[in-house]
Tab-separated table of C-alpha atoms in Angstrom:
chain	number	residue	atom	x	y	z
A	1	UNK	CA	74.028	-118.576	118.876
A	2	UNK	CA	73.290	-115.124	117.609
A	3	UNK	CA	73.399	-113.171	114.411
A	4	UNK	CA	74.269	-109.818	113.700
A	5	UNK	CA	73.968	-107.792	110.255
A	6	UNK	CA	74.017	-104.553	109.410
A	7	UNK	CA	73.157	-103.644	106.132
A	8	UNK	CA	73.880	-100.402	104.297
A	9	UNK	CA	73.305	-101.254	100.907
A	10	UNK	CA	75.324	-99.721	97.572
A	11	UNK	CA	75.192	-101.083	93.786
A	12	UNK	CA	78.380	-102.862	93.708
A	13	UNK	CA	78.414	-103.825	97.343
A	14	UNK	CA	79.078	-107.720	99.024
A	15	UNK	CA	78.366	-108.988	102.797
A	16	UNK	CA	80.837	-109.892	104.606
A	17	UNK	CA	80.251	-112.067	106.891
A	18	UNK	CA	82.842	-113.090	110.031
A	19	UNK	CA	81.879	-116.536	111.798
A	20	UNK	CA	83.045	-116.266	115.815
A	21	UNK	CA	83.043	-120.337	116.734
A	22	UNK	CA	84.764	-122.327	119.333
A	23	UNK	CA	86.674	-125.258	118.710
A	24	UNK	CA	87.076	-128.820	119.395
A	25	UNK	CA	90.905	-129.149	119.932
A	26	UNK	CA	92.571	-131.721	117.528
A	27	UNK	CA	88.726	-133.022	116.732
A	28	UNK	CA	89.843	-131.429	112.848
A	29	UNK	CA	86.009	-133.551	111.602
A	30	UNK	CA	84.088	-131.773	113.347
A	31	UNK	CA	85.681	-128.825	113.301
A	32	UNK	CA	85.573	-128.548	109.891
A	33	UNK	CA	81.398	-129.782	110.506
A	34	UNK	CA	80.739	-127.081	112.593
A	35	UNK	CA	82.575	-124.183	110.616
A	36	UNK	CA	80.420	-126.135	107.095
A	37	UNK	CA	77.089	-125.358	109.425
A	38	UNK	CA	78.180	-121.564	109.989
A	39	UNK	CA	79.016	-121.167	106.844
A	40	UNK	CA	75.269	-122.176	105.474
A	41	UNK	CA	73.913	-120.304	107.550
A	42	UNK	CA	76.274	-116.983	106.443
A	43	UNK	CA	75.551	-118.053	103.672
A	44	UNK	CA	71.338	-117.986	104.128
A	45	UNK	CA	71.986	-114.844	105.056
A	46	UNK	CA	73.393	-113.409	101.476
A	47	UNK	CA	77.000	-113.585	102.354
A	48	UNK	CA	79.525	-112.891	99.119
A	49	UNK	CA	82.613	-113.179	101.729
A	50	UNK	CA	82.884	-115.726	105.105
A	51	UNK	CA	85.842	-115.249	106.914
A	52	UNK	CA	86.405	-118.163	109.899
A	53	UNK	CA	88.844	-118.294	112.835
A	54	UNK	CA	93.003	-118.968	113.399
A	55	UNK	CA	93.571	-122.654	112.886
A	56	UNK	CA	89.887	-123.058	112.689
A	57	UNK	CA	89.860	-126.866	111.985
A	58	UNK	CA	92.257	-127.700	115.051
A	59	UNK	CA	91.890	-125.873	117.760
A	60	UNK	CA	95.340	-123.764	119.207
A	61	UNK	CA	96.768	-124.876	122.007
A	62	UNK	CA	99.543	-127.346	120.955
A	63	UNK	CA	101.048	-129.154	123.529
A	64	UNK	CA	104.242	-130.175	120.936
A	65	UNK	CA	104.809	-130.065	117.923
A	66	UNK	CA	104.666	-133.649	117.151
A	67	UNK	CA	100.952	-132.743	118.199
A	68	UNK	CA	100.704	-130.233	115.585
A	69	UNK	CA	102.428	-132.264	112.840
A	70	UNK	CA	100.150	-134.888	113.879
A	71	UNK	CA	97.045	-132.421	112.731
A	72	UNK	CA	97.988	-130.588	110.292
A	73	UNK	CA	97.290	-130.712	106.567
A	74	UNK	CA	98.443	-130.366	103.120
A	75	UNK	CA	97.483	-126.960	101.226
A	76	UNK	CA	95.553	-127.989	98.828
A	77	UNK	CA	95.242	-131.848	99.035
A	78	UNK	CA	93.523	-132.336	102.811
A	79	UNK	CA	90.399	-132.773	103.654
A	80	UNK	CA	89.597	-129.500	105.172
A	81	UNK	CA	90.454	-127.275	101.605
A	82	UNK	CA	88.425	-129.549	100.038
A	83	UNK	CA	85.065	-129.803	102.423
A	84	UNK	CA	85.024	-125.791	102.484
A	85	UNK	CA	85.788	-125.878	98.487
A	86	UNK	CA	83.029	-127.199	97.813
A	87	UNK	CA	80.950	-124.783	100.147
A	88	UNK	CA	82.012	-122.041	98.574
A	89	UNK	CA	80.777	-123.441	94.784
A	90	UNK	CA	77.874	-124.858	97.102
A	91	UNK	CA	76.932	-120.927	97.395
A	92	UNK	CA	78.573	-119.550	95.159
A	93	UNK	CA	81.412	-117.361	97.976
A	94	UNK	CA	84.602	-117.006	98.826
A	95	UNK	CA	86.068	-118.557	102.083
A	96	UNK	CA	89.329	-117.250	104.333
A	97	UNK	CA	90.058	-119.602	106.812
A	98	UNK	CA	92.576	-120.391	109.057
A	99	UNK	CA	94.187	-124.580	109.104
A	100	UNK	CA	97.885	-125.706	110.281
A	101	UNK	CA	99.449	-126.009	107.115
A	102	UNK	CA	101.742	-129.190	106.850
A	103	UNK	CA	104.577	-129.055	103.570
A	104	UNK	CA	107.778	-131.067	103.307
A	105	UNK	CA	108.485	-131.423	106.849
A	106	UNK	CA	108.200	-128.239	108.057
A	107	UNK	CA	104.513	-126.260	109.554
A	108	UNK	CA	102.570	-123.458	108.984
A	109	UNK	CA	100.299	-120.602	111.125
A	110	UNK	CA	98.042	-120.171	106.908
A	111	UNK	CA	94.944	-119.569	106.507
A	112	UNK	CA	94.164	-120.519	102.815
A	113	UNK	CA	91.677	-118.341	100.676
A	114	UNK	CA	88.808	-120.195	98.767
A	115	UNK	CA	86.500	-119.081	95.879
A	116	UNK	CA	83.793	-120.755	93.649
A	117	UNK	CA	85.864	-122.181	91.363
A	118	UNK	CA	88.662	-123.692	94.670
A	119	UNK	CA	91.757	-123.132	95.715
A	120	UNK	CA	93.145	-119.815	94.937
A	121	UNK	CA	95.953	-119.740	97.456
A	122	UNK	CA	97.764	-119.245	100.864
A	123	UNK	CA	99.057	-116.940	103.633
A	124	UNK	CA	100.968	-118.274	105.849
A	125	UNK	CA	101.557	-115.840	109.142
A	126	UNK	CA	104.765	-113.700	109.330
A	127	UNK	CA	104.873	-112.799	112.765
A	128	UNK	CA	104.655	-115.757	115.436
A	129	UNK	CA	102.748	-115.527	119.303
A	130	UNK	CA	104.939	-117.072	122.157
A	131	UNK	CA	104.721	-121.232	121.835
A	132	UNK	CA	104.021	-120.853	118.261
A	133	UNK	CA	107.885	-120.010	117.689
A	134	UNK	CA	107.808	-123.852	118.984
A	135	UNK	CA	105.798	-125.384	116.449
A	136	UNK	CA	105.595	-122.953	113.467
A	137	UNK	CA	108.002	-121.399	110.739
A	138	UNK	CA	107.794	-117.787	110.177
A	139	UNK	CA	105.834	-117.305	107.670
A	140	UNK	CA	107.767	-117.151	104.031
A	141	UNK	CA	105.149	-115.737	101.425
A	142	UNK	CA	104.971	-112.035	102.234
A	143	UNK	CA	101.465	-110.326	102.086
A	144	UNK	CA	99.858	-111.664	98.999
A	145	UNK	CA	96.832	-109.635	97.626
A	146	UNK	CA	94.219	-112.129	95.648
A	147	UNK	CA	92.287	-109.827	93.014
A	148	UNK	CA	88.729	-112.086	92.992
A	149	UNK	CA	85.644	-111.108	91.397
A	150	UNK	CA	84.514	-109.890	94.850
A	151	UNK	CA	87.130	-107.644	95.266
A	152	UNK	CA	91.129	-107.087	95.953
A	153	UNK	CA	91.830	-109.626	99.088
A	154	UNK	CA	94.688	-109.193	101.445
A	155	UNK	CA	94.544	-111.494	104.336
A	156	UNK	CA	96.932	-112.103	108.121
A	157	UNK	CA	97.051	-113.781	110.894
A	158	UNK	CA	96.270	-112.369	114.423
A	159	UNK	CA	99.825	-111.419	115.888
A	160	UNK	CA	100.291	-109.634	112.316
A	161	UNK	CA	97.716	-107.226	113.000
A	162	UNK	CA	100.419	-105.612	115.790
A	163	UNK	CA	102.842	-104.133	112.986
A	164	UNK	CA	101.585	-101.332	110.745
A	165	UNK	CA	103.692	-102.996	108.400
A	166	UNK	CA	101.347	-105.616	107.313
A	167	UNK	CA	98.010	-103.772	106.710
A	168	UNK	CA	99.961	-100.795	104.974
A	169	UNK	CA	101.898	-103.404	102.268
A	170	UNK	CA	98.421	-104.973	101.655
A	171	UNK	CA	97.412	-101.280	101.319
A	172	UNK	CA	99.935	-100.480	98.876
A	173	UNK	CA	99.125	-103.756	96.363
A	174	UNK	CA	96.225	-102.355	96.229
A	175	UNK	CA	93.443	-104.547	98.680
A	176	UNK	CA	90.229	-103.706	98.818
A	177	UNK	CA	89.939	-105.536	102.630
A	178	UNK	CA	91.994	-107.462	104.633
A	179	UNK	CA	90.332	-110.826	106.333
A	180	UNK	CA	91.710	-111.521	109.224
A	181	UNK	CA	91.333	-115.027	110.758
A	182	UNK	CA	92.318	-114.878	114.757
A	183	UNK	CA	92.930	-116.451	117.746
A	184	UNK	CA	92.983	-113.370	120.363
A	185	UNK	CA	94.099	-113.871	123.505
A	186	UNK	CA	93.645	-111.203	126.701
A	187	UNK	CA	96.578	-108.105	126.842
A	188	UNK	CA	98.969	-107.515	130.193
A	189	UNK	CA	97.447	-104.952	132.174
A	190	UNK	CA	94.316	-105.060	129.837
A	191	UNK	CA	90.977	-104.406	132.902
A	192	UNK	CA	88.689	-106.105	133.833
A	193	UNK	CA	85.739	-105.743	130.839
A	194	UNK	CA	87.671	-103.556	128.633
A	195	UNK	CA	88.316	-104.409	124.847
A	196	UNK	CA	90.102	-105.784	123.372
A	197	UNK	CA	93.571	-104.263	122.116
A	198	UNK	CA	93.426	-105.718	118.437
A	199	UNK	CA	90.491	-103.675	117.968
A	200	UNK	CA	92.042	-100.158	118.775
A	201	UNK	CA	95.007	-102.107	116.441
A	202	UNK	CA	92.558	-102.998	113.525
A	203	UNK	CA	90.429	-99.707	114.092
A	204	UNK	CA	93.663	-97.404	113.382
A	205	UNK	CA	95.349	-99.442	110.950
A	206	UNK	CA	91.356	-99.089	108.401
A	207	UNK	CA	91.208	-95.513	109.025
A	208	UNK	CA	94.939	-94.611	107.917
A	209	UNK	CA	94.658	-97.071	105.253
A	210	UNK	CA	91.438	-96.613	104.440
A	211	UNK	CA	90.867	-100.314	104.099
A	212	UNK	CA	88.172	-102.602	105.055
A	213	UNK	CA	89.061	-105.180	108.005
A	214	UNK	CA	87.475	-107.892	108.787
A	215	UNK	CA	88.053	-109.961	111.661
A	216	UNK	CA	87.264	-113.580	112.767
A	217	UNK	CA	87.663	-114.571	116.255
A	218	UNK	CA	87.963	-117.407	118.373
A	219	UNK	CA	86.234	-118.266	121.643
A	220	UNK	CA	86.119	-120.436	124.788
A	221	UNK	CA	88.763	-121.475	127.064
A	222	UNK	CA	91.106	-124.553	125.419
A	223	UNK	CA	93.882	-126.254	127.559
A	224	UNK	CA	93.655	-123.654	130.064
A	225	UNK	CA	94.457	-120.691	127.084
A	226	UNK	CA	90.636	-117.872	127.589
A	227	UNK	CA	90.169	-116.302	123.652
A	228	UNK	CA	88.739	-112.953	123.557
A	229	UNK	CA	86.115	-113.091	120.755
A	230	UNK	CA	85.150	-110.094	119.997
A	231	UNK	CA	84.697	-110.268	115.818
A	232	UNK	CA	84.050	-107.143	113.906
A	233	UNK	CA	84.093	-105.535	110.567
A	234	UNK	CA	85.197	-102.138	110.346
A	235	UNK	CA	85.464	-100.084	107.651
A	236	UNK	CA	87.718	-97.536	105.574
A	237	UNK	CA	86.920	-94.972	108.183
A	238	UNK	CA	88.156	-96.896	110.781
A	239	UNK	CA	84.744	-97.843	112.228
A	240	UNK	CA	82.910	-101.032	113.242
A	241	UNK	CA	80.753	-101.899	110.573
A	242	UNK	CA	79.537	-104.511	112.498
A	243	UNK	CA	80.321	-105.893	116.273
A	244	UNK	CA	82.467	-105.948	118.277
A	245	UNK	CA	80.929	-109.776	119.193
A	246	UNK	CA	80.543	-111.194	122.114
A	247	UNK	CA	83.779	-112.351	123.995
A	248	UNK	CA	82.377	-115.693	125.254
A	249	UNK	CA	79.512	-116.761	122.381
A	250	UNK	CA	79.667	-117.871	119.224
A	251	UNK	CA	77.882	-115.666	116.472
A	252	UNK	CA	77.917	-114.260	112.876
A	253	UNK	CA	78.491	-110.739	111.582
A	254	UNK	CA	77.072	-109.602	108.667
A	255	UNK	CA	77.978	-106.206	107.212
A	256	UNK	CA	76.861	-105.581	103.295
A	257	UNK	CA	80.151	-102.783	101.549
A	258	UNK	CA	81.408	-101.174	99.314
A	259	UNK	CA	84.854	-102.475	98.945
A	260	UNK	CA	84.792	-99.223	96.347
A	261	UNK	CA	84.577	-96.768	98.811
A	262	UNK	CA	87.571	-97.497	99.842
A	263	UNK	CA	89.314	-96.481	97.261
A	264	UNK	CA	86.958	-93.502	96.383
A	265	UNK	CA	86.859	-91.928	99.949
A	266	UNK	CA	90.817	-92.265	100.041
A	267	UNK	CA	90.974	-88.138	98.911
A	268	UNK	CA	90.496	-86.754	102.580
A	269	UNK	CA	90.111	-83.418	101.122
A	270	UNK	CA	91.804	-81.344	99.204
A	271	UNK	CA	95.203	-81.754	99.944
A	272	UNK	CA	95.568	-85.532	102.016
A	273	UNK	CA	95.444	-88.779	100.638
A	274	UNK	CA	96.021	-91.165	103.168
A	275	UNK	CA	98.889	-93.354	101.072
A	276	UNK	CA	99.423	-91.049	98.741
A	277	UNK	CA	101.058	-88.265	101.381
A	278	UNK	CA	103.591	-90.649	102.652
A	279	UNK	CA	106.820	-89.229	102.199
A	280	UNK	CA	108.786	-91.788	100.164
A	281	UNK	CA	111.696	-89.498	99.698
A	282	UNK	CA	112.569	-90.023	102.847
A	283	UNK	CA	111.771	-93.658	103.745
A	284	UNK	CA	111.529	-96.724	101.080
A	285	UNK	CA	107.887	-96.639	99.624
A	286	UNK	CA	107.792	-100.879	99.919
A	287	UNK	CA	109.179	-100.622	103.013
A	288	UNK	CA	112.046	-101.685	101.154
A	289	UNK	CA	109.523	-105.476	100.527
A	290	UNK	CA	109.824	-106.969	96.747
A	291	UNK	CA	105.891	-106.500	96.881
A	292	UNK	CA	104.836	-104.597	93.636
A	293	UNK	CA	102.561	-101.872	93.688
A	294	UNK	CA	99.534	-101.666	93.230
A	295	UNK	CA	96.525	-99.790	92.626
A	296	UNK	CA	96.399	-96.861	95.401
């Protein structure tokens, strides 16, 4: 286990931590306990916002919907959210964590947003990847932006990052940072040793929307499926502040960032502001969604 810290202290800055870990499939208690140990380590290094991987409490490679349902929890009433909420309160920090959610007869690949005062909200993965379509319902909450004392937080999960609309809708609603719990896998055509395609996508999205993006991936091989690792935290400039992490080792990435810079530096020159320059006379300002415009 290694930790990588990038610092650029400034007034109003916060420390964002992405925890790259390896869940043990199906062992919710052990996975949550391990995540708490890593949250404690991040907190000891001053983290204000911690991002955990996709489905961090259960693992990813479900064999059946029944198996997934048996591991799923209610939100916010489940044991995982309770444990993460206790740590958020203890360390006075915010947590975004991937979780398998049960809601009535439905299952969702979700992420919870938790603050020092407890549960804040839920994001449900909008774009399902591969056999997730056998187990989960597509997310039905859109792309909410959560207003917190440390900044406005958007959330996306893994394959959501392949859709530019994901980050655009978060930015248009005023997000300062988008947290991405993820389980990236190798992409067809990816040369041996080449960086994850997702790294390239999130760097482009951060730049074209002038937002920070914090991606926490997992590592290891689960039921034959390898995962990519390479977690990273990207500046509004599009360049990583810290990371990518390794492909195969648990890691904690920490970056000190000033979220306000994403807004202050959105004017690129005397003429261009990347969100204001959109041609909303040609296409709908909010992409035809019911999302409400925020501050950009």
